[in-house]
CSV table of C-alpha atoms and ligand atoms in Angstrom, one decimal:
chain,number,residue,atom,x,y,z
P,295,ALA,CA,42.3,-80.1,-6.6
P,296,LEU,CA,42.5,-78.4,-3.2
P,297,LEU,CA,42.0,-81.5,-1.0
P,298,PRO,CA,45.1,-83.6,-2.1
P,299,CYS,CA,47.1,-80.4,-1.9
P,300,VAL,CA,46.0,-79.7,1.7
P,301,LYS,CA,46.5,-83.3,2.7
P,302,ALA,CA,50.1,-83.3,1.4
P,303,SER,CA,51.0,-80.0,3.0
P,304,PRO,CA,52.9,-80.0,6.3
P,305,LEU,CA,50.6,-77.5,8.1
P,306,ASP,CA,51.3,-76.1,11.5
P,307,GLY,CA,48.8,-74.8,14.0
P,308,GLN,CA,49.0,-71.3,12.7
P,309,ALA,CA,48.4,-72.3,9.1
P,310,ILE,CA,45.4,-74.4,10.1
P,311,GLY,CA,44.0,-71.6,12.3
P,312,ASN,CA,44.2,-69.2,9.3
P,313,ALA,CA,42.7,-71.8,6.9
P,314,LEU,CA,39.8,-72.4,9.2
P,315,TYR,CA,39.3,-68.6,9.6
P,316,GLY,CA,39.0,-68.4,5.8
P,317,LEU,CA,36.0,-70.8,5.8
P,318,GLN,CA,33.8,-68.3,7.6
P,319,SER,CA,31.4,-67.7,4.7
P,320,LEU,CA,31.2,-71.4,3.5
P,321,SER,CA,28.6,-73.8,4.6
P,322,SER,CA,29.1,-77.1,6.4
P,323,ASP,CA,26.5,-78.5,3.9
P,324,SER,CA,29.3,-78.7,1.4
P,325,GLN,CA,31.0,-82.1,1.0
P,326,VAL,CA,34.4,-80.4,0.3
P,327,VAL,CA,34.2,-78.3,3.4
P,328,ARG,CA,33.4,-81.4,5.6
P,329,GLN,CA,36.3,-83.2,4.0
P,330,LEU,CA,38.6,-80.3,4.7
P,331,LEU,CA,37.5,-80.2,8.3
P,332,VAL,CA,38.4,-83.9,8.6
P,333,VAL,CA,41.8,-83.3,7.1
P,334,PHE,CA,42.5,-80.4,9.5
P,335,ALA,CA,41.3,-82.3,12.5
P,336,SER,CA,43.5,-85.3,11.7
P,337,LYS,CA,46.5,-83.1,11.2
P,338,LEU,CA,46.0,-81.3,14.5
P,339,LYS,CA,45.6,-84.7,16.2
P,340,ALA,CA,48.5,-86.4,14.5
P,341,PHE,CA,51.0,-83.7,15.2
P,342,ASP,CA,49.6,-82.8,18.5
P,343,CYS,CA,49.7,-79.2,17.3
P,344,LYS,CA,49.6,-76.5,19.9
P,345,MET,CA,47.9,-73.3,19.0
P,346,THR,CA,47.8,-69.9,20.7
P,347,GLU,CA,44.5,-68.6,22.1
P,348,GLN,CA,44.4,-66.2,19.1
P,349,GLU,CA,44.9,-68.9,16.5
P,350,VAL,CA,42.2,-71.1,18.1
P,351,SER,CA,39.9,-68.0,18.3
P,352,ASN,CA,40.5,-67.3,14.6
P,353,ALA,CA,39.8,-70.9,13.7
P,354,LEU,CA,36.6,-71.0,15.7
P,355,TYR,CA,35.5,-67.7,14.1
P,356,GLY,CA,35.7,-69.4,10.7
P,357,LEU,CA,33.4,-72.1,11.9
P,358,GLN,CA,30.8,-69.8,13.5
P,359,PHE,CA,28.0,-70.4,11.1
P,360,MET,CA,28.5,-74.1,10.6
P,361,ASP,CA,26.1,-76.6,12.0
P,362,LEU,CA,27.4,-78.2,15.2
P,363,SER,CA,25.1,-81.2,14.8
P,364,ILE,CA,27.4,-82.3,11.9
P,365,THR,CA,30.0,-84.8,13.2
P,366,GLU,CA,32.9,-83.2,11.3
P,367,VAL,CA,32.2,-79.8,12.7
P,368,ARG,CA,31.8,-81.0,16.2
P,369,GLU,CA,35.0,-83.0,15.9
P,370,ILE,CA,37.1,-80.1,14.8
P,371,VAL,CA,35.7,-77.8,17.5
P,372,ASP,CA,36.6,-80.4,20.1
P,373,VAL,CA,40.1,-80.8,18.7
P,374,LEU,CA,40.7,-77.1,18.5
P,375,VAL,CA,39.6,-76.5,22.1
P,376,THR,CA,42.1,-79.1,23.3
P,377,SER,CA,44.9,-77.7,21.1
P,378,VAL,CA,45.0,-74.4,22.8
P,379,THR,CA,48.1,-73.5,24.7
P,380,SER,CA,48.5,-70.2,26.5
P,381,ASP,CA,50.3,-67.3,24.8
P,382,ASP,CA,52.2,-66.5,28.0
P,383,ALA,CA,53.6,-70.0,28.4
P,384,GLU,CA,51.8,-70.7,31.6
P,385,GLN,CA,50.5,-74.2,32.2
P,386,SER,CA,47.6,-75.2,29.9
P,387,PRO,CA,44.4,-76.0,31.7
P,388,SER,CA,43.5,-78.7,29.3
P,389,ARG,CA,42.4,-81.2,31.8
P,390,ASP,CA,40.0,-78.7,33.4
P,391,ARG,CA,38.7,-77.6,30.0
P,392,ARG,CA,38.1,-81.2,28.9
P,393,SER,CA,36.0,-81.9,32.0
P,394,GLN,CA,34.0,-78.7,31.6
P,395,ARG,CA,33.4,-79.0,27.9
P,396,SER,CA,31.0,-81.8,28.4
P,397,ARG,CA,28.8,-79.4,30.3
P,398,HIS,CA,28.4,-77.2,27.2
P,399,PRO,CA,27.1,-79.5,24.5
P,400,LEU,CA,25.3,-76.7,22.8
P,401,ASN,CA,27.5,-74.3,20.9
P,402,PRO,CA,26.3,-70.8,19.8
P,403,LEU,CA,28.8,-71.0,16.9
P,404,ALA,CA,26.2,-72.9,15.0
P,405,SER,CA,23.7,-70.0,15.0
P,406,SER,CA,23.6,-66.8,13.1
P,407,GLU,CA,23.0,-63.9,15.4
P,408,SER,CA,19.4,-63.5,14.4
P,409,ARG,CA,18.8,-67.1,15.5
P,410,LEU,CA,21.1,-67.0,18.5
P,411,PRO,CA,19.2,-68.1,21.6
P,412,SER,CA,19.5,-65.9,24.6
P,413,ASN,CA,21.9,-68.3,26.4
P,414,PHE,CA,22.8,-65.8,29.1
P,415,VAL,CA,24.6,-67.4,32.0
P,416,ALA,CA,24.9,-65.0,35.0
P,417,VAL,CA,28.2,-63.9,36.4
P,418,ALA,CA,29.6,-65.4,39.6
P,419,PHE,CA,32.7,-64.1,41.3
P,420,PRO,CA,34.9,-66.4,43.4
P,421,GLY,CA,35.8,-63.5,45.8
P,422,THR,CA,33.2,-62.3,48.3
P,423,LEU,CA,32.2,-58.7,48.7
P,424,SER,CA,33.7,-56.7,51.6
P,425,GLY,CA,30.4,-55.0,52.2
P,426,GLU,CA,31.1,-51.9,50.1
P,427,ARG,CA,29.7,-51.3,46.7
P,428,CYS,CA,32.1,-52.4,43.9
P,429,ARG,CA,33.3,-50.6,40.9
P,430,TYR,CA,33.0,-52.6,37.7
P,431,LEU,CA,34.5,-52.8,34.3
P,432,VAL,CA,32.4,-54.6,31.7
P,433,ASP,CA,34.1,-55.9,28.5
P,434,ILE,CA,31.7,-56.7,25.7
P,435,GLY,CA,32.9,-59.5,23.3
P,436,CYS,CA,35.8,-60.6,25.6
P,437,ASP,CA,36.6,-63.8,23.7
P,438,MET,CA,39.0,-65.9,25.9
P,439,GLY,CA,39.2,-63.2,28.4
P,440,GLY,CA,42.9,-62.1,28.2
P,441,PHE,CA,42.0,-58.5,28.6
P,442,VAL,CA,39.6,-59.1,31.4
P,443,ARG,CA,42.1,-61.2,33.3
P,444,GLY,CA,44.9,-58.6,32.7
P,445,VAL,CA,42.8,-55.7,34.0
P,446,ALA,CA,41.6,-57.8,36.9
P,447,GLN,CA,45.2,-58.4,37.8
P,448,SER,CA,46.2,-54.8,37.6
P,449,ARG,CA,43.1,-53.5,39.4
P,450,PRO,CA,42.5,-55.8,42.3
P,451,GLU,CA,40.1,-53.3,43.9
P,452,MET,CA,37.8,-53.5,40.9
P,453,ARG,CA,35.6,-56.3,39.6
P,454,VAL,CA,36.0,-57.0,35.9
P,455,VAL,CA,33.3,-58.8,33.9
P,456,GLY,CA,33.6,-60.2,30.4
P,457,LEU,CA,30.5,-60.9,28.2
P,458,GLU,CA,31.1,-63.4,25.4
P,459,MET,CA,28.6,-65.4,23.3
P,460,ARG,CA,30.8,-68.4,22.5
P,461,SER,CA,30.5,-70.9,25.3
P,462,HIS,CA,33.9,-72.6,24.9
P,463,ALA,CA,35.7,-69.2,24.9
P,464,VAL,CA,33.9,-68.5,28.2
P,465,THR,CA,34.8,-72.0,29.6
P,466,TYR,CA,38.4,-71.3,28.7
P,467,ALA,CA,38.4,-67.8,30.3
P,468,VAL,CA,36.8,-69.2,33.5
P,469,ALA,CA,39.4,-72.0,33.7
P,470,ARG,CA,42.3,-69.6,33.2
P,471,ALA,CA,41.0,-67.0,35.7
P,472,ARG,CA,40.7,-69.8,38.3
P,473,GLU,CA,44.2,-71.0,37.5
P,474,GLN,CA,45.5,-67.5,38.0
P,475,GLY,CA,43.7,-67.2,41.3
P,476,LEU,CA,41.7,-64.1,40.2
P,477,GLN,CA,39.0,-63.3,42.7
P,478,ASN,CA,37.7,-60.2,40.9
P,479,ALA,CA,37.2,-61.6,37.3
P,480,ALA,CA,34.1,-63.2,36.1
P,481,PHE,CA,32.6,-64.1,32.7
P,482,ALA,CA,29.0,-64.2,31.5
P,483,GLN,CA,28.0,-66.2,28.4
P,484,GLY,CA,25.5,-64.3,26.3
P,485,ASN,CA,24.7,-62.2,23.3
P,486,ALA,CA,25.4,-58.5,24.0
P,487,ASN,CA,22.6,-57.5,21.7
P,488,VAL,CA,20.1,-59.6,23.8
P,489,ASP,CA,21.6,-59.9,27.3
P,490,LEU,CA,23.5,-56.7,28.0
P,491,ALA,CA,20.7,-55.1,29.9
P,492,CYS,CA,20.3,-58.2,32.1
P,493,LEU,CA,24.1,-58.2,32.8
P,494,LEU,CA,24.2,-54.5,33.7
P,495,ARG,CA,21.2,-54.9,36.0
P,496,GLN,CA,22.9,-57.8,37.8
P,497,VAL,CA,26.1,-56.0,38.2
P,498,GLN,CA,24.4,-52.8,39.5
P,499,ASP,CA,22.8,-54.8,42.4
P,500,THR,CA,26.3,-54.8,44.0
P,501,GLY,CA,28.0,-51.8,42.6
P,502,GLU,CA,28.5,-49.2,39.8
P,503,VAL,CA,29.9,-49.7,36.3
P,504,GLU,CA,32.9,-47.3,35.9
P,505,THR,CA,33.9,-48.4,32.4
P,506,VAL,CA,32.5,-50.4,29.5
P,507,THR,CA,34.9,-51.6,26.8
P,508,VAL,CA,34.2,-52.9,23.3
P,509,ASN,CA,37.5,-54.1,21.9
P,510,PHE,CA,37.9,-55.0,18.3
P,511,PRO,CA,34.4,-56.2,17.6
P,512,ASP,CA,33.9,-58.6,14.7
P,513,PRO,CA,33.7,-56.4,11.6
P,514,HIS,CA,31.0,-58.1,9.6
P,515,LEU,CA,31.9,-56.0,6.6
P,516,LEU,CA,29.5,-57.4,4.1
P,517,PRO,CA,26.5,-55.0,3.8
P,518,GLU,CA,24.1,-57.9,4.4
P,519,HIS,CA,25.9,-58.7,7.6
P,520,ARG,CA,25.7,-55.2,9.0
P,521,GLU,CA,23.0,-56.2,11.5
P,522,ARG,CA,25.4,-58.6,13.1
P,523,ARG,CA,27.7,-55.8,14.3
P,524,VAL,CA,27.6,-55.6,18.0
P,525,LEU,CA,27.8,-51.8,18.4
P,526,ARG,CA,24.7,-50.2,16.9
P,527,GLY,CA,21.9,-47.9,18.0
P,528,SER,CA,20.0,-50.5,20.1
P,529,LEU,CA,23.1,-51.3,22.2
P,530,VAL,CA,23.9,-47.6,22.7
P,531,LYS,CA,20.3,-47.3,24.0
P,532,VAL,CA,20.8,-50.1,26.5
P,533,LEU,CA,24.0,-48.5,27.7
P,534,ALA,CA,22.3,-45.1,28.0
P,535,GLU,CA,19.4,-46.6,30.0
P,536,HIS,CA,21.6,-48.5,32.4
P,537,LEU,CA,24.8,-46.6,33.0
P,538,LEU,CA,25.3,-43.7,35.4
P,539,PRO,CA,26.5,-40.3,34.2
P,540,GLU,CA,30.3,-40.2,33.7
P,541,THR,CA,30.6,-43.9,33.0
P,542,GLU,CA,33.2,-44.3,30.2
P,543,VAL,CA,32.5,-46.4,27.2
P,544,LEU,CA,35.8,-47.2,25.4
P,545,PHE,CA,35.7,-48.5,21.9
P,546,GLN,CA,38.7,-49.6,19.8
P,547,SER,CA,39.2,-51.3,16.5
P,548,ASP,CA,41.8,-51.6,13.7
P,549,LEU,CA,39.0,-50.5,11.3
P,550,ALA,CA,38.5,-46.8,11.2
P,551,LEU,CA,35.1,-47.4,9.6
P,552,LEU,CA,33.8,-49.2,12.7
P,553,VAL,CA,35.1,-46.5,15.0
P,554,GLU,CA,33.4,-43.8,12.9
P,555,GLU,CA,30.2,-45.8,12.9
P,556,ALA,CA,30.3,-46.3,16.7
P,557,ARG,CA,31.0,-42.6,17.3
P,558,ALA,CA,28.0,-41.7,15.1
P,559,ALA,CA,25.8,-44.1,17.0
P,560,PHE,CA,26.8,-42.5,20.4
P,561,THR,CA,26.4,-39.0,19.0
P,562,VAL,CA,23.0,-39.6,17.5
P,563,SER,CA,21.8,-41.0,20.9
P,564,ARG,CA,22.5,-37.5,22.5
P,565,CYS,CA,23.2,-39.4,25.7
P,566,PHE,CA,27.0,-39.5,25.4
P,567,ARG,CA,29.7,-37.0,24.6
P,568,ALA,CA,32.9,-37.9,22.8
P,569,THR,CA,36.1,-37.2,24.7
P,570,PRO,CA,39.7,-37.8,23.6
P,571,TRP,CA,41.1,-41.3,24.5
P,572,GLN,CA,43.1,-41.1,27.7
P,573,SER,CA,45.7,-43.7,28.1
P,574,ARG,CA,45.3,-45.8,31.2
P,575,GLN,CA,47.9,-48.0,32.8
P,576,ASP,CA,45.4,-50.7,33.8
P,577,LEU,CA,44.1,-51.3,30.3
P,578,VAL,CA,46.3,-54.1,29.0
P,579,ASP,CA,46.5,-55.0,25.3
P,580,THR,CA,43.7,-57.3,24.1
P,581,GLU,CA,44.5,-60.4,22.1
P,582,ARG,CA,43.5,-58.8,18.9
P,583,GLN,CA,45.3,-55.6,19.7
P,584,LYS,CA,48.6,-57.6,20.1
P,585,VAL,CA,48.1,-59.1,16.6
P,586,VAL,CA,47.4,-55.7,15.1
P,587,ARG,CA,50.4,-54.2,16.8
P,588,ARG,CA,52.7,-57.1,15.7
P,589,SER,CA,51.5,-56.6,12.1
P,590,GLY,CA,52.2,-52.8,12.2
P,591,GLY,CA,48.5,-51.9,12.0
P,592,THR,CA,46.8,-48.8,13.4
P,593,VAL,CA,44.5,-49.0,16.4
P,594,HIS,CA,41.6,-46.5,16.2
P,595,LYS,CA,39.9,-45.5,19.4
K,164,SAM,C1,37.3,-60.1,17.1
K,164,SAM,S1,37.0,-60.8,18.6
K,164,SAM,C2,37.8,-59.7,19.7
K,164,SAM,C3,38.1,-60.3,21.0
K,164,SAM,C4,38.7,-59.4,22.1
K,164,SAM,N1,37.8,-58.3,22.5
K,164,SAM,C5,40.0,-58.8,21.6
K,164,SAM,O1,40.1,-57.6,21.4
K,164,SAM,O2,40.9,-59.6,21.5
K,164,SAM,C6,35.3,-60.4,18.9
K,164,SAM,C7,34.7,-61.3,20.0
K,164,SAM,O3,33.3,-60.8,20.2
K,164,SAM,C8,32.5,-61.9,20.4
K,164,SAM,N2,31.1,-61.4,20.0
K,164,SAM,C9,30.7,-61.0,18.8
K,164,SAM,N3,29.4,-60.6,18.8
K,164,SAM,C10,29.0,-60.7,20.1
K,164,SAM,C11,27.8,-60.5,20.7
K,164,SAM,N4,26.7,-60.1,20.1
K,164,SAM,N5,27.7,-60.7,22.0
K,164,SAM,C12,28.8,-61.2,22.7
K,164,SAM,N6,30.0,-61.5,22.2
K,164,SAM,C13,30.1,-61.2,20.9
K,164,SAM,C14,33.0,-62.9,19.4
K,164,SAM,O4,32.5,-64.2,19.7
K,164,SAM,C15,34.5,-62.7,19.6
K,164,SAM,O5,35.0,-63.5,20.7
């Protein structure tokens, strides 16, 4: 009954983004799911829908465990990536993205975290070093890089690095940073639970990490999905081993539960001490934070 109803509905980009987000626990093995993907893809193409970064990000999140070797899944991912328009109404880098996408045929969305390959791609900054050691901010799970680009803009003396496991989000972030002419923003593709140590070592060859941020990590609320949460004991251990004393780790989420869990993981490690959150002018709102604010939600830090 669902299919004709969806076909007949005049859906816009936001509705399609939300609908795809809702598919997250369904499998692309299902015939109905594949048919739904075809309908959504044809609607997006027919209406030439434009979606914000956040809507595309939500939609891709819903597809994360689907098999990218299935034509219908690949097709909708392709359509989504070319549907994105920037939130801040700057020019869309669609031509750039299209040419870069073909260099990323493998997509980690198709893998569950336990099967996720270590697809770490090292960071490369456009700007050269002045000779002095740099101060870095590392953002874990940066998505399309809005926060990283914002901080890079407000702190030109710092280098800002985003780590993100989804390749097309990284491709987009790199293209936008290039368009914005940012010399001090870079993005690494990889899984924080596998690749963070490597990233921190690379960064520390040329400077010191001043701040690490984990903004609105995916909640993975189902008990059987707990292991997929990015901030857990093993990640805290990597941070403790690689960071210098006094490095700040900032964590925020709209879910109090996740913040409590993160606080417990840091406390148990005995390597960190909790301090009250101090507001900083340079820390712009993240994409998810904007959504939470707009909907009147609370941000826990
Ligand atoms: C809910 S989004 C939040 C994005 C952004 N930080 C914000 O606040 O708008 C979480 C992001 O973390 C990424 N992510 C989740 N687990 C990750 C991991 N283990 N390593 C790297 N990135 C991860 C997801 O792909 C997604 O882009």
